[in-house]
Amino acid sequence: MRFGQTRFRLVAIAVVVFGTTGLYFQSTRDHTPEQPIAFSHKIHAGDFQMNCFFCHDGARRSPVAGIPSVQRCVGCHNAMTTDTPEIQKLKTYWDDKKPIQWARVHKLPEFTRFNHKRHVAAGVSCQTCHGPVETMAVVRQVSSLEMGWCLDCHKQRGAAIDCLTCHH
């Protein structure tokens, strides 16, 4: 009798844990938050063929890819026409000396760590995880970034699959 109750509790806990995890990842796939400025990767990375590292220079040298500063954006856009509403928004941030509060697009669970520098050094392209951003007017999360998805990639590349590689 006692074994049956313990088994029931374990099953109930598993359902709650996996159900909650499933809801978390379900809500992040195709995650497309509203941004303070309509930034088009299609124009910048696609039409102008700007390398990802031009704006996300942290990806080569640190765990975090980073979001470009207003100064980085104004560095190019200061020399261009400023009559579009989105460039006017950029200029307002610059004039007010305020950072742009971009909404996070790609989400991982709190207990997971991802190191951009290690992936870049291993030759993993940005598109592997982020999808073809050079074709996206509005960036969205295209990969599930679930553990199984990441493990499949690690196995294909012969990368480490021990728990501490990604979890802390």
Short mmCIF file of C-alpha atoms in Angstrom, two decimals:
data_model
loop_
_atom_site.label_atom_id
_atom_site.label_comp_id
_atom_site.label_asym_id
_atom_site.label_seq_id
_atom_site.Cartn_x
_atom_site.Cartn_y
_atom_site.Cartn_z
CA MET A 1 0.00 0.00 0.00
CA ARG A 2 2.76 2.42 0.93
CA PHE A 3 4.64 1.68 -2.33
CA GLY A 4 1.52 2.62 -4.30
CA GLN A 5 1.24 6.02 -2.59
CA THR A 6 4.91 6.79 -3.13
CA ARG A 7 4.67 5.79 -6.77
CA PHE A 8 1.57 7.98 -7.21
CA ARG A 9 3.37 10.96 -5.66
CA LEU A 10 6.41 10.49 -7.88
CA VAL A 11 4.23 10.29 -10.98
CA ALA A 12 2.31 13.40 -9.89
CA ILE A 13 5.55 15.32 -9.30
CA ALA A 14 6.90 14.22 -12.69
CA VAL A 15 3.71 15.36 -14.43
CA VAL A 16 3.90 18.78 -12.76
CA VAL A 17 7.62 19.24 -13.49
CA PHE A 18 7.50 18.10 -17.11
CA GLY A 19 4.18 19.83 -17.73
CA THR A 20 5.52 23.12 -16.41
CA THR A 21 8.72 22.74 -18.43
CA GLY A 22 6.68 21.96 -21.53
CA LEU A 23 4.58 25.09 -21.04
CA TYR A 24 7.72 27.16 -20.59
CA PHE A 25 9.24 25.99 -23.86
CA GLN A 26 5.93 26.05 -25.71
CA SER A 27 5.55 29.70 -24.83
CA THR A 28 9.08 30.59 -26.03
CA ARG A 29 9.02 28.96 -29.47
CA ASP A 30 8.06 31.62 -32.02
CA HIS A 31 8.49 34.16 -29.21
CA THR A 32 8.30 37.59 -30.87
CA PRO A 33 8.16 40.36 -28.27
CA GLU A 34 7.32 43.92 -29.20
CA GLN A 35 10.45 46.06 -29.42
CA PRO A 36 10.90 49.79 -28.66
CA ILE A 37 12.29 50.33 -32.18
CA ALA A 38 11.32 48.28 -35.21
CA PHE A 39 14.78 46.92 -36.05
CA SER A 40 15.01 44.80 -39.20
CA HIS A 41 17.69 42.12 -39.32
CA LYS A 42 16.52 41.54 -42.91
CA ILE A 43 17.73 45.01 -43.86
CA HIS A 44 20.92 45.06 -41.78
CA ALA A 45 22.14 41.42 -41.97
CA GLY A 46 20.33 40.56 -45.21
CA ASP A 47 20.25 43.51 -47.61
CA PHE A 48 23.39 45.24 -46.25
CA GLN A 49 25.08 41.90 -45.41
CA MET A 50 26.35 43.16 -42.07
CA ASN A 51 28.12 40.44 -40.10
CA CYS A 52 26.39 39.47 -36.84
CA PHE A 53 29.54 40.39 -34.90
CA PHE A 54 29.39 44.00 -36.06
CA CYS A 55 26.51 44.62 -33.66
CA HIS A 56 26.85 41.61 -31.35
CA ASP A 57 30.60 41.87 -30.82
CA GLY A 58 30.47 40.17 -27.42
CA ALA A 59 29.71 36.81 -29.03
CA ARG A 60 33.37 36.33 -30.01
CA ARG A 61 34.89 37.35 -26.69
CA SER A 62 32.41 36.59 -23.90
CA PRO A 63 29.60 34.25 -22.88
CA VAL A 64 27.02 36.92 -23.77
CA ALA A 65 26.60 38.17 -27.34
CA GLY A 66 25.34 41.53 -26.12
CA ILE A 67 23.00 44.06 -27.61
CA PRO A 68 24.54 47.02 -29.42
CA SER A 69 24.66 50.33 -27.59
CA VAL A 70 22.85 53.40 -28.87
CA GLN A 71 26.30 54.76 -29.71
CA ARG A 72 26.98 51.79 -32.01
CA CYS A 73 23.70 52.39 -33.87
CA VAL A 74 24.17 56.16 -34.10
CA GLY A 75 27.71 55.63 -35.37
CA CYS A 76 26.25 54.49 -38.69
CA HIS A 77 22.86 56.17 -38.67
CA ASN A 78 24.22 59.62 -37.87
CA ALA A 79 25.59 59.79 -41.41
CA MET A 80 22.34 58.59 -42.98
CA THR A 81 18.94 60.15 -43.47
CA THR A 82 17.05 60.59 -40.25
CA ASP A 83 13.57 61.20 -41.54
CA THR A 84 12.13 57.75 -40.79
CA PRO A 85 10.12 57.33 -37.57
CA GLU A 86 12.39 54.52 -36.32
CA ILE A 87 15.57 56.55 -36.84
CA GLN A 88 13.87 59.45 -35.05
CA LYS A 89 13.26 57.10 -32.09
CA LEU A 90 16.95 56.17 -32.15
CA LYS A 91 17.95 59.83 -32.16
CA THR A 92 15.65 60.48 -29.19
CA TYR A 93 17.40 57.74 -27.19
CA TRP A 94 20.75 59.27 -28.17
CA ASP A 95 19.72 62.84 -27.31
CA ASP A 96 18.22 61.74 -23.99
CA LYS A 97 21.34 59.64 -23.23
CA LYS A 98 19.16 56.61 -22.50
CA PRO A 99 19.83 52.99 -23.45
CA ILE A 100 17.29 51.22 -25.62
CA GLN A 101 15.37 48.70 -23.52
CA TRP A 102 15.21 45.84 -26.02
CA ALA A 103 12.94 42.92 -25.13
CA ARG A 104 14.70 39.55 -24.86
CA VAL A 105 13.80 37.24 -27.76
CA HIS A 106 15.74 34.04 -27.08
CA LYS A 107 15.02 32.52 -23.69
CA LEU A 108 16.70 29.72 -21.79
CA PRO A 109 15.71 28.46 -18.35
CA GLU A 110 17.42 30.19 -15.41
CA PHE A 111 19.37 27.03 -14.53
CA THR A 112 20.94 26.84 -17.99
CA ARG A 113 24.00 28.70 -19.16
CA PHE A 114 25.00 29.29 -22.76
CA ASN A 115 28.43 30.55 -23.76
CA HIS A 116 28.45 32.37 -27.11
CA LYS A 117 32.26 32.59 -27.19
CA ARG A 118 32.68 28.80 -26.93
CA HIS A 119 30.14 28.18 -29.69
CA VAL A 120 31.66 30.80 -32.01
CA ALA A 121 35.15 29.37 -31.40
CA ALA A 122 33.82 25.90 -32.29
CA GLY A 123 32.56 27.24 -35.62
CA VAL A 124 28.85 27.10 -34.80
CA SER A 125 27.09 29.69 -36.95
CA CYS A 126 24.67 32.13 -35.36
CA GLN A 127 21.90 30.73 -37.60
CA THR A 128 22.27 27.29 -36.02
CA CYS A 129 20.44 28.51 -32.91
CA HIS A 130 18.92 31.81 -34.02
CA GLY A 131 17.64 30.75 -37.43
CA PRO A 132 17.98 32.74 -40.66
CA VAL A 133 17.78 36.18 -39.02
CA GLU A 134 19.05 37.77 -42.23
CA THR A 135 15.62 37.00 -43.71
CA MET A 136 13.59 38.26 -40.72
CA ALA A 137 12.11 41.74 -40.59
CA VAL A 138 11.15 40.89 -37.00
CA VAL A 139 13.36 38.42 -35.14
CA ARG A 140 11.61 35.54 -33.41
CA GLN A 141 12.82 32.47 -31.58
CA VAL A 142 12.73 29.72 -34.21
CA SER A 143 14.51 26.93 -32.33
CA SER A 144 12.91 25.34 -29.29
CA LEU A 145 16.21 25.53 -27.37
CA GLU A 146 14.95 22.56 -25.39
CA MET A 147 17.48 20.23 -23.84
CA GLY A 148 16.90 17.52 -26.45
CA TRP A 149 17.39 20.01 -29.28
CA CYS A 150 20.71 21.17 -27.80
CA LEU A 151 21.86 17.60 -27.05
CA ASP A 152 21.18 16.54 -30.65
CA CYS A 153 23.45 19.33 -31.87
CA HIS A 154 26.15 18.49 -29.31
CA LYS A 155 26.08 14.82 -30.32
CA GLN A 156 26.28 15.65 -34.05
CA ARG A 157 29.34 17.81 -33.43
CA GLY A 158 31.00 15.57 -30.85
CA ALA A 159 30.64 18.25 -28.16
CA ALA A 160 30.38 17.52 -24.45
CA ILE A 161 27.02 16.26 -23.21
CA ASP A 162 27.66 16.03 -19.47
CA CYS A 163 25.16 17.94 -17.32
CA LEU A 164 27.60 20.57 -16.05
CA THR A 165 28.36 21.72 -19.59
CA CYS A 166 25.04 23.58 -19.65
CA HIS A 167 23.56 23.37 -16.16
CA HIS A 168 24.69 24.93 -12.90
#
